[in-house]
Amino acid sequence: FEHVYFARPDSLMDEISVYKTRMRQGEALGKKIRRLRPDLHIDVIIPIPDTSRIAAQSMAHELGIKFREGLMKNRYIGRTFIMPGQNQRKKSVRQKLNPVPLEFEGKNVMLVDDSIVRGTTCRQIIQMARDAGAAQVFFASAAPPVRYPNVYGIDMPSASELIAHGRTVEEVCQLIGADWLVYQDLDDLVRCSLEGNPGIEGFDCSVFNGEYITGDVDQNYLDRVESLRNDDAQSQQRSALQADGALVGIHNDV
């Protein structure tokens, strides 16, 4: 997930360029789109800023389709998927991004994001694209479906909050309101990173395949983590701390 989302694009991790890795992700996704839907008519490819920009540019080049910056970002809103509570995440998406209508009006738009976690962001952005006049809205994820919780430090502890958990790609597509949805294949994602350093033995892909690299994570552990860290539990913890006068975090509610 570092190569997909968290790492800065100018980072080198284990001698692997994150920038080049994301370029390869876009190329692989473009090839998959051509293979699955060779007749799909896409007028423009638009990244959901900022992390997906490199993959989207590379995909556009691979497919020979125009790349446009159709979503303008408010730099004062943080990362939405790690914000506390679904209501806060929904509110922040609308505050964070504004569409450029001329890039959407009457067009078949392919939106590209680095991943789909809870589905909050992409669902609202797809609706935003329709409100801006898009004829059809397709969606591409540079990462495979996130179906399992992360237990190594990323705030994705609850499987029930992951939109792809227990669902097919078609079901996720319907839930987010896209006309078509395509995910990166896990094998391609791993290959995109390994090409930067073939000496690497492997990566933790647990959020995609449920195989935890430490080998000590079972369902009982996951159930316990979920009970302690899901949205409801965190909301109760914040309320208890606030009642005690503690400062539990700052988020811009303006």
C-alpha positions as a printed Julia matrix, in Angstrom:
254×3 Matrix{Float64}:
   0.0     0.0     0.0
   3.03    2.28    0.37
   3.75    2.05   -3.37
   0.08    2.59   -4.2
  -0.86    5.4    -1.84
   1.21    6.52    1.13
   4.71    7.05   -0.26
   5.77   10.29   -1.92
   6.3     9.75   -5.65
   9.93   10.89   -5.38
  10.67    8.2    -2.78
  13.02    5.25   -3.2
  11.93    2.25   -1.13
  14.23   -0.77   -1.15
  15.82    0.78   -4.25
  12.4     0.86   -5.96
  11.29    4.18   -7.46
   7.72    4.89   -6.35
   7.31    7.2    -9.35
   8.25    4.52  -11.87
   6.17    1.94  -10.01
   3.08    4.12  -10.37
   3.86    4.66  -14.04
   3.93    0.89  -14.5
   0.65    0.59  -12.59
  -1.0     2.93  -15.09
   0.45    1.05  -18.06
  -0.78   -2.29  -16.69
  -4.24   -0.89  -16.02
  -4.4     0.6   -19.52
  -3.53   -2.77  -21.04
  -6.2    -4.46  -18.94
  -8.83   -1.95  -20.08
  -7.88   -2.54  -23.72
  -8.06   -6.31  -23.18
 -11.42   -6.32  -21.35
 -13.22   -3.5   -23.17
 -11.5    -2.79  -26.52
 -14.57   -0.93  -27.79
 -15.06    1.22  -24.68
 -15.36    4.85  -25.74
 -13.47    7.12  -23.35
 -13.19   10.83  -24.16
 -10.93   11.85  -21.32
  -8.99   10.39  -18.38
  -9.13   12.4   -15.16
  -7.16   11.61  -11.98
  -8.58   12.0    -8.5
  -5.8    14.14   -7.03
  -3.19   13.72   -5.98
  -1.82   10.2    -5.63
  -3.4     8.73   -8.75
  -2.03   11.38  -11.11
   1.05    9.45  -12.25
  -0.87    6.25  -12.91
  -3.6     8.18  -14.74
  -1.07    9.95  -16.97
   0.59    6.66  -17.8
  -2.77    5.0   -18.5
  -3.77    7.85  -20.82
  -0.5     7.49  -22.74
  -0.96    3.71  -23.0
  -4.5     4.1   -24.36
  -3.82    7.17  -26.49
  -6.56    9.15  -24.72
  -6.51   12.77  -23.54
  -5.42   13.37  -19.93
  -7.05   16.3   -18.17
  -7.05   17.8   -14.68
 -10.8    17.93  -14.16
 -10.86   18.02  -10.35
  -9.35   20.89   -8.37
  -8.14   20.12   -4.87
  -8.5    22.17   -1.7
  -5.06   21.79   -0.11
  -6.39   22.42    3.38
  -8.39   19.19    3.62
  -6.5    16.07    4.7
  -6.74   12.49    3.53
 -10.37   11.52    3.72
 -10.24    7.76    4.16
  -8.39    8.03    7.5
 -10.66   10.71    8.93
 -12.75    9.64   11.93
 -16.33    8.72   11.11
 -18.22    8.23    7.87
 -20.07   11.55    8.14
 -16.8    13.47    8.45
 -15.36   11.63    5.44
 -18.43   12.4     3.31
 -18.37   16.06    4.26
 -14.66   16.36    3.59
 -14.88   14.91    0.06
 -17.19   17.74   -1.03
 -14.95   20.31    0.64
 -11.81   18.8    -0.84
 -12.61   18.63   -4.57
 -14.34   20.82   -7.13
 -14.99   19.78  -10.75
 -14.04   21.78  -13.84
 -17.35   21.51  -15.76
 -15.88   21.93  -19.26
 -13.88   18.73  -18.77
 -17.05   16.75  -17.96
 -19.91   18.18  -20.02
 -21.19   15.59  -22.5
 -18.09   13.4   -22.17
 -17.45    9.76  -21.32
 -15.04   10.18  -18.43
 -12.62    7.66  -16.94
 -11.85    8.63  -13.35
  -8.68    7.12  -11.88
  -7.92    6.7    -8.2
  -5.09    4.94   -6.4
  -7.49    2.59   -4.58
 -11.03    2.15   -3.28
 -11.22    1.56    0.47
 -14.57    2.43    2.01
 -16.03    3.78   -1.22
 -16.93    7.14    0.34
 -14.7     9.22   -1.9
 -15.34    7.57   -5.24
 -19.12    7.41   -4.77
 -19.34   11.15   -4.18
 -16.87   12.05   -6.93
 -18.77    9.95   -9.46
 -21.93   11.83   -8.54
 -19.98   15.08   -8.75
 -18.92   14.15  -12.29
 -22.52   13.45  -13.28
 -23.65   16.74  -11.75
 -20.97   18.46  -13.87
 -22.54   17.01  -17.01
 -20.65   13.77  -17.73
 -22.46   11.45  -20.15
 -20.91    8.3   -18.67
 -18.55    7.83  -15.74
 -16.11    4.92  -15.69
 -13.8     4.26  -12.75
 -10.34    2.67  -12.58
  -8.48    1.7    -9.41
  -4.68    1.43   -9.59
  -4.88   -1.11   -6.75
  -6.8    -4.4    -6.53
  -9.97   -4.6    -4.41
  -9.23   -3.85   -0.73
 -11.12   -6.72    0.91
  -9.31   -7.3     4.2
  -8.36   -5.1     7.17
  -4.87   -3.83    7.82
  -3.35   -4.66   11.2
   0.07   -3.11   10.68
  -0.69    0.57   11.26
  -3.02    1.79    8.52
  -6.48    2.83    9.72
  -8.38    0.07    7.92
  -9.2    -2.2    10.87
 -12.78   -3.16   10.08
 -13.6    -5.54    7.23
 -17.27   -4.56    7.39
 -16.35   -0.97    6.46
 -14.46   -2.0     3.3
 -16.74   -1.71    0.29
 -15.14   -4.64   -1.57
 -15.27   -7.04    1.38
 -17.54   -9.94    0.44
 -18.63   -8.26   -2.81
 -17.94   -8.8    -6.5
 -16.53   -6.08   -8.74
 -19.97   -5.71  -10.33
 -21.59   -5.2    -6.92
 -19.02   -2.55   -5.97
 -19.57   -0.84   -9.32
 -23.29   -0.62   -8.62
 -22.74    0.7    -5.09
 -20.43    3.5    -6.18
 -22.68    4.41   -9.11
 -20.17    3.94  -11.94
 -21.05    2.85  -15.47
 -18.07    0.49  -15.41
 -15.37   -0.35  -12.85
 -11.95   -1.89  -13.37
  -9.39   -2.84  -10.72
  -5.69   -3.58  -11.05
  -4.84   -7.29  -10.89
  -2.78   -8.22   -7.83
  -0.19  -10.06   -9.94
   0.28   -6.93  -12.04
   0.56   -4.73   -8.95
   3.3    -6.94   -7.5
   5.1    -7.08  -10.85
   5.03   -3.28  -11.15
   6.96   -3.02   -7.89
   9.29   -5.99   -8.45
  10.48   -4.57  -11.77
  12.19   -1.85   -9.74
  14.16   -4.4    -7.71
  13.93   -8.07   -8.73
  15.85   -9.01   -5.58
  12.83   -8.34   -3.37
  11.29  -11.62   -2.2
   7.77  -10.3    -1.76
   5.42   -7.71   -0.32
   2.7    -7.6     2.31
  -0.5    -7.83    0.26
  -2.77   -8.68    3.17
  -5.36   -5.98    2.45
  -5.83   -7.52   -0.99
  -5.53  -11.27   -0.37
  -5.95  -11.74    3.4
  -2.49  -13.32    3.75
  -0.79  -11.6     6.7
   2.96  -11.6     6.36
   3.68  -12.11   10.08
   1.71  -15.36   10.07
   0.12  -14.72   13.47
  -3.18  -13.09   12.45
  -6.29  -15.24   12.69
 -10.02  -14.5    12.57
 -10.28  -14.14   16.36
  -7.6   -11.46   16.27
  -9.31   -9.66   13.39
 -12.66   -9.76   15.2
 -11.08   -8.28   18.33
  -9.36   -5.5    16.36
 -12.6    -4.68   14.56
 -14.54   -4.45   17.81
 -11.98   -1.99   19.18
 -11.28    0.07   16.06
 -14.42    0.29   13.88
 -16.13    3.66   13.4
 -18.64    3.11   16.2
 -15.97    2.09   18.69
 -13.75    5.05   17.8
 -16.7     7.43   18.1
 -17.44    6.12   21.6
 -13.78    6.45   22.57
 -13.65   10.06   21.35
 -16.84   10.91   23.21
 -15.45    9.44   26.41
 -12.19   11.37   26.05
 -14.01   14.6    25.27
 -16.14   14.11   28.35
 -12.9    13.94   30.33
 -11.67   17.16   28.73
  -9.0    15.52   26.56
  -7.93   16.85   23.16
  -8.51   13.96   20.75
  -7.78   15.45   17.32
  -8.33   18.44   15.12
 -10.34   18.39   11.9
 -11.51   21.38    9.88
 -15.33   21.38   10.05
 -15.73   24.71    8.21
